[in-house]
Amino acid sequence: MKNILLGICLLFSTLLIAQNSYSIRGTVKDSENGETLFGATVFLKGTTNGAVTNEYGFFSLTAKEATYTVVISYLGYKEISKEVLLNKDTVINFEIEELSESLDEIVITAEETERISIKKPQMSVSKLNASTIKQIPAVLGEVDVIKSIQLLPGVTNNGEGSAGFNVRGGAVDQNLVLLDEAIIYNTSHFFGFFSVFNNDAIKNVKLYKGDIPAKFGGRVSSVLDVHQKDGNSKKFALTGGVGLISSRLTAEAPLFKDKGSFLVAGRSSYAHLLMKGIKELKDDKLSFYDLNLKTNYKINENNRVYLSGYFGRDIFNISKIIENSYGNASGNLRWNHVFNDKLFSNLSLIYSKYDYQIVLNFIELDWIADIKNYNLKYDFGYYVNDKLKLDFGASGILYNLNPGEVKPTSNDSPINYLKLEQKRAFESGLYISAEHQLTDKLTAQYGLRYSRFNRLGGQNMTNYVNNQPVVYNSELGIYEEGEELGEAFFEKNESIKTFDNFEPRLGLSYQLNTSSSIKASYTKSSQYLHLLSNTSSVTPLDVWTPSGKYIKPQLSNQYALGYYKNFKNKAYSMELETYFKTVDNRIDYIDGSNLIGTNTIETEILNGEARAYGLEFLLRKNTGKFTGWFAYTLSKSEQRTLGGNAGGLGINDGNWYNTAHDRTHDFSITGAYKLNEKWNLSANLVYQTGRPVTYPNGQYEYEGLSIASYSDRNESRLPAYHRLDFSATYNPTKNKDRRWQGEWVFGVYNAYARKNAASITFTQNNDTGQNEASRLSIFGIIPSITYNFKF
Amino acid sequence: MRLYIKSLLLIVLTIITACEDVIDVNVPEAEPRLVIEASLDWQKGTAGNNQTIKLSTSTPYFNTTVNNTVTGASVKVTNDATNAEYIFVDQNDGTYNITDFVPVLNDSYTLEVIYNSETYKAKETLMPVSEIKRVTQSLEGAFDDEVLDVTIFWDDPVDEENYYFINFYEEGDLFPFLEEVSDEFTNGNEMDEFFEKERDEDDGQEEFNPGDKVSFTLYGISERYYNYLQILIEQYDSGGDPFSSVAAEIKGNCINETTPDNYAFGYFRASEVDTINYTFQ
């Protein structure tokens, strides 16, 4: 390992020598609202020298002394250029103008800038801007980030009403979801019908399906990096909307004489207000809300601070019988500091929390579970020269997990007080990564992440006979809890178990010509937190658990290869990628496992492995009156869970079986068409192979009931899922030159009323005694209307 | 606990425009297996001499007409402490009877079934149970304050882990309600279990009305049988909905000693039982 690090250092030092070179640095912003732009290209015309802005809009590039034409381009924005005499280190801040308002002015982006995106070694990444997400038809008009990314190749979920998303055959908990760098543990409102991200407060969303940059760690499948807007730094602005499910209001304005800005966004559902008026439902409450906050202050040219926050909650009360609420809360204080023209840094202090509460009044029980973390991280971007950029940094995350606390709600409750063992852990990471142009055509991104996970004491751990928490009972052919051998208490300053992992990340891109390239990547990553869920859909009450004595970290290796092409002057782009991924130590649950209210999770699980492979195709039309994409994925996702230490063959007799996220075929077409100044139309069509499920293969009579016997795990499939949605946006002409701008969005979800099966259940009819299969389909044809405004 | 949370999720699903319909589904078909329903239930206050064991075979899931009773098997129960043997007599209708069985609390028994020249064996301990102290009815309890509910109460012994099985039946219904209960959260307390019915147009269910006759049977059961019932009842109630644990084959305690892979469905249980009948006022 040491040798590799030494080698990297040597390589860099030889590249550091450059003569008569100066740097240009600055930020790129939107001229309308002052939002910094992430991923804009800054390019010196006539050279191959260029840079891409980071998440804070910052860029830096180095070139020999000369006069240059600096070209700034960003998809959906007007390209600008500026003459610069480079004879000293220079700071220039650019502002560029969005195109969407006046479509006639579309400028075909220049050929030179094109080469850079094709050239970048980063692959397996999808980026969506808030404006693109807004165009996609949404159920009940609720614009939704999580639903939008499912239209991209390689991303699926378990259908309507299921939380989270699955990337390249991975599980929901294998996605690192970040909102302004804070970990979001549950992305859903209403048990998965809507997502926690209020699109009005969001600038852009980046999804890494593989080739995960070394600065991210802790999950093995993907990173969903969501950035909130900074707030309008030019003028006070209000945006909002009134929909069938929720209403939104966002206020943003400059602060401190243009040295800063803020944004406050709120969203709330109001079904519960209507329910109050209905006698049968007056005691019920079904609502969610969220609040986004962001503010920043520019101390001087080299220092800027940001504060962002999120708070969201879901509340369900059913006739005073069940009271249930859950939600995420997060905050992030950041300090951007530019050390010099080449060295950019960001220090973040982040807090996030997810908690879940359920009160069952009829058995007088109050249940609370939560996960909290404090995260300190320091990231650096070092723009060494026009061929090399370095990213490096360190982070530490302290986790406190409360897997459950049960309280009686009254003195005569039959429930005894119970608090499950509180768990603590510290996860740290160190990384260095280089983006390095090796030759004119070959660019590499190579890096290494070192991660360490320390499961801290302050709790009891159960010991088992023969160190076997699960034992195979060969007589009965079932897995059972191991025999307990007492408990051992670990002091707070003691470590229960530590894990270390080196995670190399490698990406290569080879440019075939000015408009096409091939890329390859390898990513190793590790995951120390696991979401315990033995159901086929993730639910809000699923509990996170850290790795430790009995649960090992998940380790994944992913290999990907891709071909990329832009054509018709970048109006179209095409991506073809193939991947192969393995995950070690993926846990699965023994038959009939019970995860609720237990300290000894280890007695319910077996360590297994997973693998996934597939082919993804994406054809995108980026400019013009018609924009949109076609995505197709052919894939396989399987797992195998051997008996191992517990004995026996394992789950499904030790054979490979489909994971619940296996989808053989998955395609979607998404399109938006600007009909005229008043009307925008959009539509999407999706098709997916049905979800793997376990069906009965027989029945027998026991205790007077017909009991189903079941086949092997996930051996059957639900019927295929498909759906067509439309929406139309109407901008009244009187909007022109008015401060108040309104628009109406009309939508139809599931236009041909396909009864997609969310599940099929097998039950015995109480009236006839017959066994029958019932299909639960969530959404029929759903029309919607939303009014949005800007002021 | 799990059941309640699951029902919450299902309620939420149905509130949001969900629609349920019965459809035709092709399901896989497994080879038939022997089903052993060997329940030695010793009713409190009786001698427990009369016992019946049922044998049948499994059938395809949607099959309704097959005669699947098993005759010609030999069925025997042995008291492991005294070696006393109890031979059950084939009634040629799938049931096997005995009239001189001697139950002893906390004694271990072994079941032996020989069928198609394969020997199936199972072991179980006869578990005692507390008596049902009382039955009450109310409007306010349970989920709905406008319909009648009924609750039974019994005392849970402090010094041990206890597991219970409850069979609740309303006269005139096709099927009983089954419930498994442990004292995990309630050790040593007065235990209760309530039942309430909601009107359901689809399957002809009606809420309780004065005059309705119901019966409760409380069984003391072993931990392993509790685990078995927990899976069986959850799978029966949920039928594979997305919020229950992934459905799986339920393996009982009847082992095929001749061909282990050809294990039998069902269970050999031995329980002390208390039954109470109640008529709604």
Coordinates of C-alpha atoms in Angstrom, one line a residue, chain A residues 178-592:
Chain A
L178 CA -27.1 13.2 0.6
L179 CA -29.0 16.4 0.9
D180 CA -26.4 19.2 1.1
E181 CA -23.9 16.5 2.3
A182 CA -26.1 15.3 5.1
I183 CA -27.2 11.7 5.1
I184 CA -30.9 11.2 4.6
Y185 CA -31.9 7.8 6.0
N186 CA -35.4 7.6 4.6
T187 CA -36.3 9.3 1.4
S188 CA -40.0 8.9 1.5
H189 CA -43.2 10.6 2.5
F190 CA -46.5 8.7 2.8
F191 CA -44.6 5.4 2.9
G192 CA -43.1 5.9 -0.5
F193 CA -45.7 7.7 -2.5
F194 CA -43.7 11.0 -2.5
S195 CA -40.1 11.9 -1.8
V196 CA -38.7 14.1 0.9
F197 CA -37.1 16.4 -1.6
N198 CA -39.1 19.6 -2.4
N199 CA -38.1 20.3 -6.0
D200 CA -38.5 24.1 -5.5
A201 CA -35.6 24.1 -3.0
I202 CA -33.3 21.9 -5.1
K203 CA -30.7 23.0 -7.6
N204 CA -29.6 19.7 -9.0
V205 CA -29.3 16.0 -8.4
K206 CA -26.4 13.8 -9.3
L207 CA -26.6 10.0 -9.2
Y208 CA -23.5 7.9 -9.2
K209 CA -24.5 4.3 -10.2
G210 CA -20.9 3.2 -10.2
D211 CA -17.4 4.7 -10.5
I212 CA -18.1 6.4 -7.2
P213 CA -15.5 9.2 -6.6
A214 CA -13.2 8.5 -3.7
K215 CA -14.6 11.4 -1.7
F216 CA -17.8 9.3 -1.2
G217 CA -17.9 6.2 1.0
G218 CA -20.1 4.1 3.2
R219 CA -22.5 2.6 0.7
V220 CA -21.9 -0.1 -1.9
S221 CA -24.5 0.6 -4.6
S222 CA -24.8 4.3 -5.4
V223 CA -24.6 7.9 -4.3
L224 CA -27.5 10.3 -4.8
D225 CA -26.0 13.7 -4.3
V226 CA -28.7 16.4 -3.9
H227 CA -27.8 20.0 -3.7
Q228 CA -30.2 22.7 -2.4
K229 CA -30.3 26.1 -4.0
D230 CA -28.3 28.8 -2.3
G231 CA -31.0 31.4 -2.5
N232 CA -31.5 34.2 -5.0
S233 CA -28.7 36.7 -4.5
K234 CA -30.1 39.2 -7.1
K235 CA -33.5 40.0 -5.8
F236 CA -36.3 38.9 -3.6
A237 CA -38.2 36.1 -5.1
L238 CA -41.2 34.0 -4.2
T239 CA -42.1 30.7 -5.8
G240 CA -44.8 28.3 -4.9
G241 CA -47.5 26.1 -6.0
V242 CA -50.9 24.6 -5.0
G243 CA -51.4 21.0 -5.8
L244 CA -53.9 18.3 -5.0
I245 CA -51.7 16.8 -2.3
S246 CA -49.6 19.6 -1.1
S247 CA -48.8 23.3 -1.4
R248 CA -45.3 24.8 -1.5
L249 CA -43.9 28.2 -0.8
T250 CA -40.3 29.3 -1.2
A251 CA -38.8 32.7 -0.4
E252 CA -35.3 33.7 -1.3
A253 CA -33.5 37.0 -1.2
P254 CA -30.1 38.6 -1.1
L255 CA -28.7 39.4 2.3
F256 CA -26.0 41.7 3.7
K257 CA -25.7 44.0 0.7
D258 CA -25.3 41.2 -1.8
K259 CA -22.7 39.5 0.2
G260 CA -25.1 36.6 0.9
S261 CA -28.5 35.2 0.3
F262 CA -31.0 32.9 1.8
L263 CA -33.7 30.5 0.9
V264 CA -36.6 29.2 3.0
A265 CA -38.9 26.6 1.5
G266 CA -41.9 24.9 3.0
R267 CA -44.2 22.3 1.8
S268 CA -47.2 20.7 3.5
S269 CA -49.9 18.3 2.6
Y270 CA -53.4 19.2 3.5
A271 CA -55.5 16.0 3.3
H272 CA -55.8 16.2 7.1
L273 CA -57.6 19.5 6.8
L274 CA -60.2 18.0 4.5
M275 CA -60.5 14.9 6.7
K276 CA -61.5 17.1 9.7
G277 CA -64.6 18.0 7.8
I278 CA -65.7 14.4 7.3
K279 CA -67.3 12.9 10.4
E280 CA -65.9 9.4 9.9
L281 CA -62.4 10.7 9.4
K282 CA -62.3 13.5 11.9
D283 CA -60.0 11.6 14.3
D284 CA -57.7 10.5 11.6
K285 CA -54.7 12.5 10.5
L286 CA -52.6 11.8 7.4
S287 CA -50.1 14.5 6.6
F288 CA -46.5 15.4 5.8
Y289 CA -44.5 18.6 5.7
D290 CA -41.0 19.7 5.2
L291 CA -38.9 22.7 5.6
N292 CA -35.7 23.5 3.7
L293 CA -33.3 26.3 4.7
K294 CA -30.2 27.6 3.1
T295 CA -28.2 30.7 3.7
N296 CA -24.7 31.8 2.7
Y297 CA -22.4 34.7 3.4
K298 CA -19.4 35.8 1.4
I299 CA -16.8 37.0 3.9
N300 CA -14.4 38.0 1.1
E301 CA -13.2 36.7 -2.2
N302 CA -11.6 33.7 -0.6
N303 CA -14.0 32.8 2.2
R304 CA -17.7 31.9 2.1
V305 CA -19.9 30.2 4.7
Y306 CA -23.0 28.2 4.1
L307 CA -25.7 27.0 6.5
S308 CA -28.3 24.5 5.3
G309 CA -31.0 22.7 7.0
Y310 CA -33.8 20.3 6.4
F311 CA -36.7 19.1 8.6
G312 CA -39.4 16.8 7.4
R313 CA -42.1 14.8 9.1
D314 CA -44.9 12.4 8.3
I315 CA -47.8 12.0 10.7
F316 CA -50.5 9.3 10.7
N317 CA -53.1 9.1 13.3
I318 CA -55.9 6.6 12.9
S319 CA -58.9 7.1 15.1
K320 CA -56.7 7.6 18.2
I321 CA -55.8 3.9 17.9
I322 CA -52.5 4.3 16.2
E323 CA -50.4 7.4 16.3
N324 CA -47.4 7.3 14.1
S325 CA -44.8 9.8 13.0
Y326 CA -41.4 9.7 11.4
G327 CA -39.0 12.0 9.7
N328 CA -35.5 13.2 8.9
A329 CA -33.8 16.3 10.3
S330 CA -30.4 17.6 9.1
G331 CA -28.1 20.6 9.3
N332 CA -24.8 21.5 7.7
L333 CA -22.5 24.4 8.4
R334 CA -19.8 24.8 5.7
W335 CA -16.9 27.0 5.2
N336 CA -15.4 27.4 1.7
H337 CA -11.9 28.7 1.7
V338 CA -9.7 29.4 -1.2
F339 CA -6.1 29.0 0.0
N340 CA -4.6 30.2 -3.3
D341 CA -5.4 30.2 -6.9
K342 CA -5.0 26.4 -7.1
L343 CA -6.2 25.2 -3.8
F344 CA -9.9 25.2 -2.9
S345 CA -11.2 23.7 0.4
N346 CA -14.4 23.1 2.2
L347 CA -14.9 22.2 5.8
S348 CA -18.3 20.9 6.8
L349 CA -19.9 20.1 10.2
I350 CA -23.0 18.0 9.6
Y351 CA -25.8 16.6 11.7
S352 CA -28.5 14.3 10.7
K353 CA -31.2 12.3 12.4
Y354 CA -34.0 9.9 11.5
D355 CA -36.6 8.9 14.0
Y356 CA -39.7 6.9 14.1
Q357 CA -42.5 6.7 16.7
I358 CA -45.6 4.6 16.9
V359 CA -48.1 4.7 19.7
L360 CA -50.6 1.9 19.8
N361 CA -53.3 3.1 22.2
F362 CA -55.3 -0.2 22.2
I363 CA -52.4 -2.1 23.8
E364 CA -51.0 1.1 25.5
L365 CA -47.6 0.9 23.9
D366 CA -45.2 3.7 22.8
W367 CA -42.4 2.7 20.5
I368 CA -39.5 5.0 19.5
A369 CA -36.4 4.3 17.4
D370 CA -33.9 6.6 15.9
I371 CA -30.5 7.0 14.3
K372 CA -28.3 10.1 14.7
N373 CA -25.0 11.1 13.3
Y374 CA -22.4 13.9 13.6
N375 CA -20.1 14.3 10.7
L376 CA -17.0 16.5 10.4
K377 CA -15.3 16.5 7.0
Y378 CA -12.6 18.5 5.2
D379 CA -12.3 18.3 1.5
F380 CA -9.7 19.9 -0.8
G381 CA -9.5 20.5 -4.5
Y382 CA -6.0 21.1 -5.8
Y383 CA -5.8 22.3 -9.4
V384 CA -2.2 21.4 -10.0
N385 CA -1.9 22.2 -13.7
D386 CA -3.9 21.9 -16.9
K387 CA -3.3 18.1 -16.9
L388 CA -3.9 17.3 -13.3
K389 CA -6.5 18.0 -10.6
L390 CA -6.3 16.4 -7.1
D391 CA -9.1 15.9 -4.6
F392 CA -8.3 14.8 -1.1
G393 CA -9.8 15.0 2.3
A394 CA -10.8 13.3 5.5
S395 CA -14.0 12.7 7.4
G396 CA -15.3 11.3 10.6
I397 CA -18.8 10.3 11.5
L398 CA -20.1 9.4 14.9
Y399 CA -23.3 7.3 14.9
N400 CA -25.7 6.9 17.8
L401 CA -28.4 4.3 17.2
N402 CA -31.4 3.6 19.3
P403 CA -33.0 0.5 17.8
G404 CA -36.0 0.7 20.0
E405 CA -37.5 1.8 23.2
V406 CA -40.9 0.5 24.4
K407 CA -42.9 2.4 27.0
P408 CA -46.3 1.7 28.5
T409 CA -48.6 4.7 28.0
S410 CA -50.5 4.2 31.2
N411 CA -50.1 2.7 34.7
D412 CA -52.3 -0.2 34.0
S413 CA -50.9 -1.0 30.6
P414 CA -49.9 -4.7 30.3
I415 CA -46.6 -3.6 28.6
N416 CA -43.4 -3.6 30.5
Y417 CA -40.7 -0.9 29.8
L418 CA -38.0 -2.1 27.5
K419 CA -35.0 -0.3 26.0
L420 CA -33.0 -2.2 23.5
E421 CA -29.2 -1.9 23.6
Q422 CA -28.1 1.6 22.3
K423 CA -25.4 1.2 19.7
R424 CA -22.5 3.6 18.9
A425 CA -20.0 3.6 16.1
F426 CA -17.3 5.9 14.6
E427 CA -16.6 5.8 10.9
S428 CA -13.7 7.6 9.5
G429 CA -12.3 8.0 6.0
L430 CA -9.3 9.4 4.2
Y431 CA -9.1 9.8 0.5
I432 CA -7.0 11.1 -2.4
S433 CA -8.0 11.1 -6.0
A434 CA -6.5 12.5 -9.1
E435 CA -8.0 13.4 -12.4
H436 CA -5.1 13.2 -14.8
Q437 CA -4.8 13.8 -18.5
L438 CA -2.2 11.3 -19.5
T439 CA -2.2 12.0 -23.2
D440 CA -4.3 14.0 -25.6
K441 CA -6.8 11.2 -25.8
L442 CA -6.4 9.3 -22.5
T443 CA -7.5 10.7 -19.2
A444 CA -7.5 8.8 -15.9
Q445 CA -9.2 9.3 -12.6
Y446 CA -7.5 7.3 -9.9
G447 CA -7.8 7.4 -6.2
L448 CA -7.9 5.5 -3.0
R449 CA -10.2 5.7 0.0
Y450 CA -9.2 4.3 3.3
S451 CA -12.1 3.7 5.6
R452 CA -12.2 2.5 9.2
F453 CA -15.2 1.6 11.2
N454 CA -15.1 1.3 15.0
R455 CA -18.0 -0.2 16.7
L456 CA -17.9 1.4 20.1
G457 CA -18.8 0.0 23.5
G458 CA -21.4 1.1 26.0
Q459 CA -23.6 -1.9 25.5
N460 CA -24.0 -5.6 26.2
M461 CA -23.2 -8.1 23.6
T462 CA -24.6 -11.6 23.8
N463 CA -22.3 -14.6 23.4
Y464 CA -23.4 -17.9 21.9
V465 CA -22.4 -21.5 22.3
N466 CA -19.7 -22.3 19.7
N467 CA -20.0 -18.6 18.7
Q468 CA -23.1 -19.5 16.6
P469 CA -25.9 -17.0 16.9
V470 CA -27.8 -19.0 14.3
V471 CA -27.8 -22.8 14.3
Y472 CA -29.0 -25.2 11.7
N473 CA -31.3 -27.8 13.1
S474 CA -30.5 -30.7 10.8
E475 CA -33.3 -32.8 12.2
L476 CA -36.1 -30.3 11.5
G477 CA -34.3 -28.7 8.5
I478 CA -34.7 -25.2 9.9
Y479 CA -32.5 -22.3 11.1
E480 CA -32.9 -21.5 14.8
E481 CA -31.5 -19.1 17.4
G482 CA -28.3 -20.2 18.8
E483 CA -28.0 -21.0 22.5
E484 CA -27.1 -17.9 24.6
L485 CA -23.9 -18.1 26.7
G486 CA -24.5 -15.0 28.8
E487 CA -23.7 -11.3 28.0
A488 CA -20.5 -9.3 28.1
F489 CA -20.6 -5.6 28.8
F490 CA -18.3 -3.3 26.8
E491 CA -17.3 0.0 28.4
K492 CA -17.9 3.2 26.5
N493 CA -14.2 3.6 25.8
E494 CA -13.8 0.1 24.6
S495 CA -14.1 -1.0 21.1
I496 CA -16.3 -4.0 20.2
K497 CA -14.9 -4.5 16.8
T498 CA -13.0 -2.5 14.2
F499 CA -12.8 -2.9 10.4
D500 CA -10.4 -1.4 7.9
N501 CA -10.8 -1.2 4.2
F502 CA -8.7 0.2 1.3
E503 CA -11.0 1.1 -1.5
P504 CA -9.3 1.8 -4.8
R505 CA -11.3 3.7 -7.4
L506 CA -10.1 3.8 -11.0
G507 CA -11.6 5.4 -14.1
L508 CA -10.1 5.7 -17.6
S509 CA -11.5 7.5 -20.6
Y510 CA -10.1 7.2 -24.1
Q511 CA -11.3 9.7 -26.7
L512 CA -12.0 8.0 -30.0
N513 CA -12.7 11.3 -31.9
T514 CA -14.1 14.7 -31.1
S515 CA -17.5 13.2 -30.4
S516 CA -17.1 9.8 -29.0
S517 CA -15.1 8.0 -26.3
I518 CA -14.9 4.8 -24.3
K519 CA -14.5 4.6 -20.6
A520 CA -13.8 1.9 -18.1
S521 CA -13.9 1.9 -14.3
Y522 CA -13.4 -0.1 -11.2
T523 CA -14.8 0.8 -7.8
K524 CA -14.3 -0.9 -4.5
S525 CA -16.5 0.3 -1.7
S526 CA -17.5 -0.8 1.8
Q527 CA -20.7 -0.3 3.8
Y528 CA -20.8 -0.5 7.5
L529 CA -24.5 0.3 8.2
H530 CA -27.3 -2.0 7.2
L531 CA -31.0 -1.5 7.1
L532 CA -32.8 -4.5 8.6
S533 CA -35.7 -5.3 6.4
N534 CA -37.1 -8.8 6.0
T535 CA -40.1 -7.6 4.0
S536 CA -40.1 -7.2 0.2
S537 CA -40.8 -3.5 0.6
V538 CA -38.8 -1.2 2.8
T539 CA -40.9 0.4 5.5
P540 CA -40.3 3.5 7.7
L541 CA -39.9 1.4 10.8
D542 CA -37.1 -0.7 9.4
V543 CA -34.1 -0.2 11.8
W544 CA -30.5 0.6 10.8
T545 CA -27.8 -1.5 12.5
P546 CA -24.0 -1.1 12.5
S547 CA -21.5 -3.8 11.6
G548 CA -19.9 -5.4 14.6
K549 CA -19.1 -8.7 16.2
Y550 CA -21.7 -10.7 14.2
I551 CA -22.5 -8.5 11.2
K552 CA -19.7 -7.9 8.8
P553 CA -19.4 -4.9 6.5
Q554 CA -20.7 -5.2 3.0
L555 CA -17.9 -5.0 0.4
S556 CA -18.5 -4.5 -3.2
N557 CA -16.4 -4.6 -6.4
Q558 CA -17.9 -3.0 -9.5
Y559 CA -16.4 -3.1 -13.0
A560 CA -18.0 -1.0 -15.8
L561 CA -17.3 -0.3 -19.4
G562 CA -19.0 2.2 -21.5
Y563 CA -19.2 3.9 -24.9
Y564 CA -20.3 7.5 -25.3
K565 CA -21.2 9.5 -28.3
N566 CA -22.5 13.0 -29.1
F567 CA -24.0 13.6 -32.4
K568 CA -25.8 16.3 -34.4
N569 CA -23.8 19.0 -32.8
K570 CA -24.5 17.6 -29.3
A571 CA -28.2 17.8 -29.8
Y572 CA -28.2 14.1 -29.1
S573 CA -26.1 12.0 -26.8
M574 CA -25.8 8.3 -26.5
E575 CA -24.5 6.2 -23.6
L576 CA -24.0 2.5 -23.6
E577 CA -22.7 0.9 -20.4
T578 CA -22.2 -2.6 -19.1
Y579 CA -21.4 -3.5 -15.5
F580 CA -20.6 -6.4 -13.2
K581 CA -20.9 -6.0 -9.5
T582 CA -20.3 -8.3 -6.5
V583 CA -21.2 -7.7 -2.9
D584 CA -19.8 -9.7 -0.1
N585 CA -21.5 -10.1 3.3
R586 CA -24.9 -9.2 2.1
I587 CA -27.2 -10.5 4.9
D588 CA -30.5 -12.3 4.3
Y589 CA -33.0 -13.4 6.8
I590 CA -33.8 -16.9 7.9
D591 CA -37.3 -18.2 7.2
G592 CA -39.8 -16.6 9.6

